[in-house]
PDB file of C-alpha atoms in Angstrom:
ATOM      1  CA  UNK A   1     -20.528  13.543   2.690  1.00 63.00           C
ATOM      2  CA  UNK A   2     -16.632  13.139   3.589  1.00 68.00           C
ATOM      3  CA  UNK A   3     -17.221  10.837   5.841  1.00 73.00           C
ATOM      4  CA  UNK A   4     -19.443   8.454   3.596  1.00 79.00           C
ATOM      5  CA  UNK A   5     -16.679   9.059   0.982  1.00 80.00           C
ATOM      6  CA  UNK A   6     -13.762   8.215   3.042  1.00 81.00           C
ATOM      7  CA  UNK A   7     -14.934   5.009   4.277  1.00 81.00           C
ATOM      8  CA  UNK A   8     -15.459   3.619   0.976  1.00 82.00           C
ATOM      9  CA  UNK A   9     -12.206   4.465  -0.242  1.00 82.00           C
ATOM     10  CA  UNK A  10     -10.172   3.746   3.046  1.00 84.00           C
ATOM     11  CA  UNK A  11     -12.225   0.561   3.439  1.00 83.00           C
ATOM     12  CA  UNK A  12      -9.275  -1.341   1.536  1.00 84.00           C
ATOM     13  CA  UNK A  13      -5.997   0.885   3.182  1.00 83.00           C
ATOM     14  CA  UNK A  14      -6.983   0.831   6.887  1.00 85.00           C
ATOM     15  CA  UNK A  15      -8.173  -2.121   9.093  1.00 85.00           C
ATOM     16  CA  UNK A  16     -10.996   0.983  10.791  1.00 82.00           C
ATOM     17  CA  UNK A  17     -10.895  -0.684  14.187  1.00 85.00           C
ATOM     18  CA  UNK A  18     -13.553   0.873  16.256  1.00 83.00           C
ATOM     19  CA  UNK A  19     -10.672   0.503  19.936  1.00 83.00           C
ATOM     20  CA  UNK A  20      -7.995   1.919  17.254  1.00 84.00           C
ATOM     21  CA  UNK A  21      -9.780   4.688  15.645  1.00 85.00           C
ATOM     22  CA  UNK A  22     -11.029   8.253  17.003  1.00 82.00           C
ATOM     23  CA  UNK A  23     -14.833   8.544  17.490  1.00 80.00           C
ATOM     24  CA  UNK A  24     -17.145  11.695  17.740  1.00 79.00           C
ATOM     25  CA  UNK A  25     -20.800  11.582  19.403  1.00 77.00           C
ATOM     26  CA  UNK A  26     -20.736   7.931  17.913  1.00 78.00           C
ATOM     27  CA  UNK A  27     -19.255   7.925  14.996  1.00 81.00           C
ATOM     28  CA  UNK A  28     -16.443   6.147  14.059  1.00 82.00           C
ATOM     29  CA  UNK A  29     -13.176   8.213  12.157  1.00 85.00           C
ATOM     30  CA  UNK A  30     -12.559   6.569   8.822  1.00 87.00           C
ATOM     31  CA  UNK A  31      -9.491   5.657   9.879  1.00 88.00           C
ATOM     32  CA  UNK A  32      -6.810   4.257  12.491  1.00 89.00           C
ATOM     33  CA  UNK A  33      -5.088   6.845  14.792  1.00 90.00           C
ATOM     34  CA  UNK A  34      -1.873   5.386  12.915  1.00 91.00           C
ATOM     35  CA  UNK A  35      -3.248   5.642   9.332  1.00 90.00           C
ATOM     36  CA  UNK A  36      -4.546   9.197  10.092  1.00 90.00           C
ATOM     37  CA  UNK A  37      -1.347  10.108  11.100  1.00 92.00           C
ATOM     38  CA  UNK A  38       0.500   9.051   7.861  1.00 93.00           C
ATOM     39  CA  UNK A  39      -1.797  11.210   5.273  1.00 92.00           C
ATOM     40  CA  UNK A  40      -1.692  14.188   7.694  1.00 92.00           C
ATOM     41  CA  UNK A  41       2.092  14.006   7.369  1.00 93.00           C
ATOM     42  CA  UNK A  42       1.835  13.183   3.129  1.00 93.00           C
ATOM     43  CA  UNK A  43      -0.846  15.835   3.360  1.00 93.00           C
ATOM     44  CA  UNK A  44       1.034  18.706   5.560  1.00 93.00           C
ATOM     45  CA  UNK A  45       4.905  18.158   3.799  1.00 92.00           C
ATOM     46  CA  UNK A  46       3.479  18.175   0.703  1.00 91.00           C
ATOM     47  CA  UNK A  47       1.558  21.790   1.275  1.00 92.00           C
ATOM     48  CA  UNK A  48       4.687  23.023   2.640  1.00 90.00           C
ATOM     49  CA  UNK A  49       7.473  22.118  -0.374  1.00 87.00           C
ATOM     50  CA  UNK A  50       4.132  23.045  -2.739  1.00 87.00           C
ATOM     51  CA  UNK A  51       4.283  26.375  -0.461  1.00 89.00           C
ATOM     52  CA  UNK A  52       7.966  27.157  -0.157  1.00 86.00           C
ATOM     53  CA  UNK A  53       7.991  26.327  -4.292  1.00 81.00           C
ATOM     54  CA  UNK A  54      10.624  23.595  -3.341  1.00 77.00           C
ATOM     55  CA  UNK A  55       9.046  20.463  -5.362  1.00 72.00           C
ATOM     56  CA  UNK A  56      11.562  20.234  -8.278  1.00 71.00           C
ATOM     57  CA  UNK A  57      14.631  20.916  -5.932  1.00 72.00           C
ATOM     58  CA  UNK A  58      14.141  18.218  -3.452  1.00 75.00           C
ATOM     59  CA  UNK A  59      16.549  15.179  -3.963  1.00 72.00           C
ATOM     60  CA  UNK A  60      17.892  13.773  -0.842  1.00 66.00           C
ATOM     61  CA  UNK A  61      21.854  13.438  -0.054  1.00 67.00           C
ATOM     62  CA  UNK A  62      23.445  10.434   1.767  1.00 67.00           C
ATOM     63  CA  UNK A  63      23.779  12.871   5.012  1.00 66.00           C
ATOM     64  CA  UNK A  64      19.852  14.123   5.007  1.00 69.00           C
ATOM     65  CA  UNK A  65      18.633  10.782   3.234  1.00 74.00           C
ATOM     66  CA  UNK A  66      19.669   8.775   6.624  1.00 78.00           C
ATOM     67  CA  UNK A  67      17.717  10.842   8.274  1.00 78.00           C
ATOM     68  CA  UNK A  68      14.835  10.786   5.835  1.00 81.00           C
ATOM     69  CA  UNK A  69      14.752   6.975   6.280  1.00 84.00           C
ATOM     70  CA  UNK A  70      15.328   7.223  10.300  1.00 87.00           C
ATOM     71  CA  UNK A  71      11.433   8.874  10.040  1.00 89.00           C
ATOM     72  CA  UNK A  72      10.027   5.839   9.473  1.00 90.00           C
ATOM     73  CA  UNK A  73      12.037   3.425  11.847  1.00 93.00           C
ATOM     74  CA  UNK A  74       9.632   4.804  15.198  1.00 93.00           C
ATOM     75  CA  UNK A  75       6.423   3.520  13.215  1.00 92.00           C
ATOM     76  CA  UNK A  76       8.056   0.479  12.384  1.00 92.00           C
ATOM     77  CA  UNK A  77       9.046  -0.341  16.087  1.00 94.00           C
ATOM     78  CA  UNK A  78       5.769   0.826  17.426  1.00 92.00           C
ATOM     79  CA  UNK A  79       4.154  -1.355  14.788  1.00 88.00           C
ATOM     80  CA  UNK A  80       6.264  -4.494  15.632  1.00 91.00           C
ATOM     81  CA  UNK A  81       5.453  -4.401  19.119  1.00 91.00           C
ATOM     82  CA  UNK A  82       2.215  -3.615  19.177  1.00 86.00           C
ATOM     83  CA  UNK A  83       2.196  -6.960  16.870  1.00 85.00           C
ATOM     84  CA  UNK A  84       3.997  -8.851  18.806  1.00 90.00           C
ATOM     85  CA  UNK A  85       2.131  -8.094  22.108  1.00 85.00           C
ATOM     86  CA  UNK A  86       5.501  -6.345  23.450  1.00 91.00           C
ATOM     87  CA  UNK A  87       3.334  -3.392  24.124  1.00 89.00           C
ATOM     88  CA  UNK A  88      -0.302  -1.180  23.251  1.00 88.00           C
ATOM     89  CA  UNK A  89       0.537   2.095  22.097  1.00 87.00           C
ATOM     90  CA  UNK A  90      -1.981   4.788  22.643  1.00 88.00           C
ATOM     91  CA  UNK A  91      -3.756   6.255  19.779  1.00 85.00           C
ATOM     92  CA  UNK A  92      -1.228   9.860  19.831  1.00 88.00           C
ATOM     93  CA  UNK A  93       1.492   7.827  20.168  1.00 90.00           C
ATOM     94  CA  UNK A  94       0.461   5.822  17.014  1.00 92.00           C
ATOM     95  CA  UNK A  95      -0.650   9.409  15.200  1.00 91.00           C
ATOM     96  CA  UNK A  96       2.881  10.535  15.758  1.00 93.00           C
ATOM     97  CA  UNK A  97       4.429   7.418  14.332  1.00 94.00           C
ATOM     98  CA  UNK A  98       2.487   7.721  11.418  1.00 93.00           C
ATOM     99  CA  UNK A  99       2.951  11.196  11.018  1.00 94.00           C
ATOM    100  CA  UNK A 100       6.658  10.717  10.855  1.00 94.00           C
ATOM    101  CA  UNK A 101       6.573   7.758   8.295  1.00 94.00           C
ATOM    102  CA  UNK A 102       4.060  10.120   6.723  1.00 93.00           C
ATOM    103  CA  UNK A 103       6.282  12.859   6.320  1.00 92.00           C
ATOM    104  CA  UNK A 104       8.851  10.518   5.189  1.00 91.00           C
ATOM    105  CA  UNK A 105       6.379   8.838   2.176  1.00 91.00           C
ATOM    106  CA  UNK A 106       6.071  12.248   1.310  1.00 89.00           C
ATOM    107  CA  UNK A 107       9.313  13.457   0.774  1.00 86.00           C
ATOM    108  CA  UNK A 108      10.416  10.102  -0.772  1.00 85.00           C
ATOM    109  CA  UNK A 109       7.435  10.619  -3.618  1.00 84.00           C
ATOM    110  CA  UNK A 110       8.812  14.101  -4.279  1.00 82.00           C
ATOM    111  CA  UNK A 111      12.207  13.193  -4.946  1.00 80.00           C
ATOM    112  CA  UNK A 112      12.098   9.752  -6.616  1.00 75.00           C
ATOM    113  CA  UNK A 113      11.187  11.582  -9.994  1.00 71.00           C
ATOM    114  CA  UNK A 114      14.774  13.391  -9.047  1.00 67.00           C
ATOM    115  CA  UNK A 115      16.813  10.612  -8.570  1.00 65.00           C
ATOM    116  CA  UNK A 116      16.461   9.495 -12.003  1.00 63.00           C
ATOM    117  CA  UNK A 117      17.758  12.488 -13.617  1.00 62.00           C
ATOM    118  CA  UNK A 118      21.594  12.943 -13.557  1.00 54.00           C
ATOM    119  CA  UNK A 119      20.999  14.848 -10.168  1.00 51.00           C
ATOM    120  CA  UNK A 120      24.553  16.552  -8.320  1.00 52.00           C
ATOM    121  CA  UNK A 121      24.743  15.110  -5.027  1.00 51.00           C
ATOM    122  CA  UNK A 122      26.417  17.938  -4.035  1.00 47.00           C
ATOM    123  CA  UNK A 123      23.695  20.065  -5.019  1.00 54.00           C
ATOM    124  CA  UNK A 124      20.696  18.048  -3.159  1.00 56.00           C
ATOM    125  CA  UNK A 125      18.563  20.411  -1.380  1.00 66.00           C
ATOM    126  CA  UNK A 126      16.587  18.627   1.128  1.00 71.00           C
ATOM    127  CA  UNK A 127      16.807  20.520   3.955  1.00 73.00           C
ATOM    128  CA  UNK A 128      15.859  20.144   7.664  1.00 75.00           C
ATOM    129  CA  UNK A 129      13.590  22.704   7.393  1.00 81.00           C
ATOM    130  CA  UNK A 130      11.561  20.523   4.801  1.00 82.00           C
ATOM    131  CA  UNK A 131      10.592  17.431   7.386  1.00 81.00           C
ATOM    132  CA  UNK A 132      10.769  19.315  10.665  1.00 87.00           C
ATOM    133  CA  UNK A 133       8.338  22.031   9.997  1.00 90.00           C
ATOM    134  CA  UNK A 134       5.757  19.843   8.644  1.00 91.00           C
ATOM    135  CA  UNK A 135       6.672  17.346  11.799  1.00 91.00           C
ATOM    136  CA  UNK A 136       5.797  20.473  13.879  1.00 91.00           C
ATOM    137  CA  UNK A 137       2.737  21.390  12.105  1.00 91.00           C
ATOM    138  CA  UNK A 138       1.714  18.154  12.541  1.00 90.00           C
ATOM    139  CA  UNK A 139       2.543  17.710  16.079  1.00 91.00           C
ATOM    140  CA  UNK A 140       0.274  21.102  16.919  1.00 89.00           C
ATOM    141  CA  UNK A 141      -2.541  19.269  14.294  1.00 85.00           C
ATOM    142  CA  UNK A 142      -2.449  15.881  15.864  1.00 85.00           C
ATOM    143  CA  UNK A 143      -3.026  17.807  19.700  1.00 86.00           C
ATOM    144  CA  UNK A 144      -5.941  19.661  17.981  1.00 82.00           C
ATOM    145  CA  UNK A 145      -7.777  16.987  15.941  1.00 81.00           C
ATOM    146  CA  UNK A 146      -7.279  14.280  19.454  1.00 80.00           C
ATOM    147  CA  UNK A 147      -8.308  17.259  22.111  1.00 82.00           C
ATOM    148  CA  UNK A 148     -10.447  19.572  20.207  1.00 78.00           C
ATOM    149  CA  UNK A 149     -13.874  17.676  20.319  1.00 76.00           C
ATOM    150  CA  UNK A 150     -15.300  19.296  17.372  1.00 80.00           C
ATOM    151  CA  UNK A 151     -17.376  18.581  14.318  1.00 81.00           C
ATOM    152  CA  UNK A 152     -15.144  20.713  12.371  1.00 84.00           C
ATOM    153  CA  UNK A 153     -12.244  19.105  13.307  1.00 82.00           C
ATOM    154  CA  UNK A 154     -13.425  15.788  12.753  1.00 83.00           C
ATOM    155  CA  UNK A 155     -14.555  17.014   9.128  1.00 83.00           C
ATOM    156  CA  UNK A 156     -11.325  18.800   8.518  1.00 85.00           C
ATOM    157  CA  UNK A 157      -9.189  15.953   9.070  1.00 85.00           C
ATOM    158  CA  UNK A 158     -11.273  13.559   7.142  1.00 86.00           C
ATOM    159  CA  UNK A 159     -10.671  16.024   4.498  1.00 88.00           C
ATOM    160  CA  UNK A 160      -6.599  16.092   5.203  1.00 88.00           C
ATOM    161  CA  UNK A 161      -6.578  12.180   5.192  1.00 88.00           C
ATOM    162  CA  UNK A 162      -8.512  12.643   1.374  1.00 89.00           C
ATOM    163  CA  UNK A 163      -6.510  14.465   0.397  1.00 90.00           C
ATOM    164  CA  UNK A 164      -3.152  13.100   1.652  1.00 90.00           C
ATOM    165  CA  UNK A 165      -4.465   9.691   0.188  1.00 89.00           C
ATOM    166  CA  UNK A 166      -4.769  11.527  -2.813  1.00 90.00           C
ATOM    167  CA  UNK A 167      -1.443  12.952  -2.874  1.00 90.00           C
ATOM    168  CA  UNK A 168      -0.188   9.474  -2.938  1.00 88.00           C
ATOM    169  CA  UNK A 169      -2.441   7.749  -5.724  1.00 90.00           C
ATOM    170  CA  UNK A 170      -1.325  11.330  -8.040  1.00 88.00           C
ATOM    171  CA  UNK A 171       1.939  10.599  -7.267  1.00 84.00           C
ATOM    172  CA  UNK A 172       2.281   7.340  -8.045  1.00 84.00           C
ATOM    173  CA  UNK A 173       0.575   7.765 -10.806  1.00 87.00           C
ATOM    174  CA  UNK A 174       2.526  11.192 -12.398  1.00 83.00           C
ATOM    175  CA  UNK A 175       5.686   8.676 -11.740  1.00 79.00           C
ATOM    176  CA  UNK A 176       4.313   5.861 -13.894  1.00 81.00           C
ATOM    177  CA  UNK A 177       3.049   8.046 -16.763  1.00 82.00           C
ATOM    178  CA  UNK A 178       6.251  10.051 -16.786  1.00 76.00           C
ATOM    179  CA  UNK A 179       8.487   6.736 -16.662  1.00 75.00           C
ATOM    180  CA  UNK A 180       6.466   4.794 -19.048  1.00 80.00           C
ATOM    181  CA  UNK A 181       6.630   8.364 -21.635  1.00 78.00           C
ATOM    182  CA  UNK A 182      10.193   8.541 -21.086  1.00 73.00           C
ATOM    183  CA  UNK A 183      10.886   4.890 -21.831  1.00 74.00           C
ATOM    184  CA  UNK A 184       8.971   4.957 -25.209  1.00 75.00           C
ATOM    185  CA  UNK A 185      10.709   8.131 -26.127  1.00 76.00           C
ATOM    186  CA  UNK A 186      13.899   6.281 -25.683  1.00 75.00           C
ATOM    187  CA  UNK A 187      12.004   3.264 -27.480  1.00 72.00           C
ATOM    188  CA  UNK A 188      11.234   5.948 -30.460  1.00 74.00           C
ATOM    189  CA  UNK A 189      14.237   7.237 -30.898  1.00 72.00           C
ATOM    190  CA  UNK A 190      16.680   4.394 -30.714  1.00 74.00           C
ATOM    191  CA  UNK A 191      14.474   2.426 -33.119  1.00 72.00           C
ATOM    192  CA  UNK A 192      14.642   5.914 -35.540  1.00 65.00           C
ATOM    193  CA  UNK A 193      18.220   5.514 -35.203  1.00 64.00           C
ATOM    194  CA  UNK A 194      18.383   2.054 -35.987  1.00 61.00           C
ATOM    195  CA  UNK A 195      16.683   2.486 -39.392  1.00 54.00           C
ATOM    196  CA  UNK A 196      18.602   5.459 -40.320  1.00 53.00           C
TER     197      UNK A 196
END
């Protein structure tokens, strides 16, 4: 039922092709090895901050930013040559790639709602700890899901890549509803004013 699900929905995010995608006993993984990758790291650093109850304290700091943005450079290089014909990547080596720009998506959706409030730099508490274990997690998941040649795996990680995607579309969509609410209460109350 996942699977049938999944390929719908990842129809329009993924380009599913078959040389670029992991297979069991014929059947094709809903997504790329890169893709797959990306919502296993969305899915596994959000569990963790969920976990640790670290969502509302995560706003990144020049210092740890950098290195927030430096997770996504490897799946950008690996993306432009493989592109460009500079080089083919394997499938782990684009799983890891996308796991780290993954991780990095992530963390960037949990702390954009905290860079809009008057946030203390000097209180920013995004640690290390925050994308490395979920980097390790994933690097132990990614070995698993490409070397354990399982139905359950295969069904498990259909269900991470869900529910990563998921994670995103929430997201996104918490951020609009809260900007848009906060923007007509300043609307309200600045037209209240005016009249007063």
């Amino acid at each position: 039922m996942e699977l049938i699900i999944a390929k719908k929905i990842f129809q329009f995010f993924c380009h599913q092709m078959p040389e670029r995608s992991l297979q069991f006993s014929g059947e094709l993984f809903p997504l790329c090895f890169r893709c797959s990758g990306i919502y296993a790291g969305i899915f596994l650093s959000h569990i963790y901050v969920l976990i640790m109850k670290r969502y509302s304290k995560i706003s990144p700091n020049r210092k740890n930013g950098l290195f927030l943005v430096l997770l996504a450079v490897p799946l950008a290089v690996d993306g432009f040559g493989d592109r460009f014909n500079f080089w083919d990547s394997p499938g782990e080596v684009r799983m890891i790639t996308g796991l780290l720009a993954g991780v990095f998506i992530s963390l960037t959706l949990i702390s954009i709602p905290n860079l809009f409030i008057k946030f203390d730099e000097a209180k920013s508490d995004l640690l290390v700890r925050d994308f490395l274990i979920p980097i390790i997690i994933g690097f132990v998941t990614i070995y698993l899901f490409v070397n354990t040649n399982s139905l359950f795996a295969f069904n498990l990680f259909i269900t991470v890549a869900l529910i990563g995607w998921g994670i995103v579309i929430s997201n996104i969509l918490f951020f609009v509803y809260d900007f848009s609410k906060n923007v007509l209460n300043k609307l309200i109350r600045t037209t209240l004013f005016k009249n007063k």
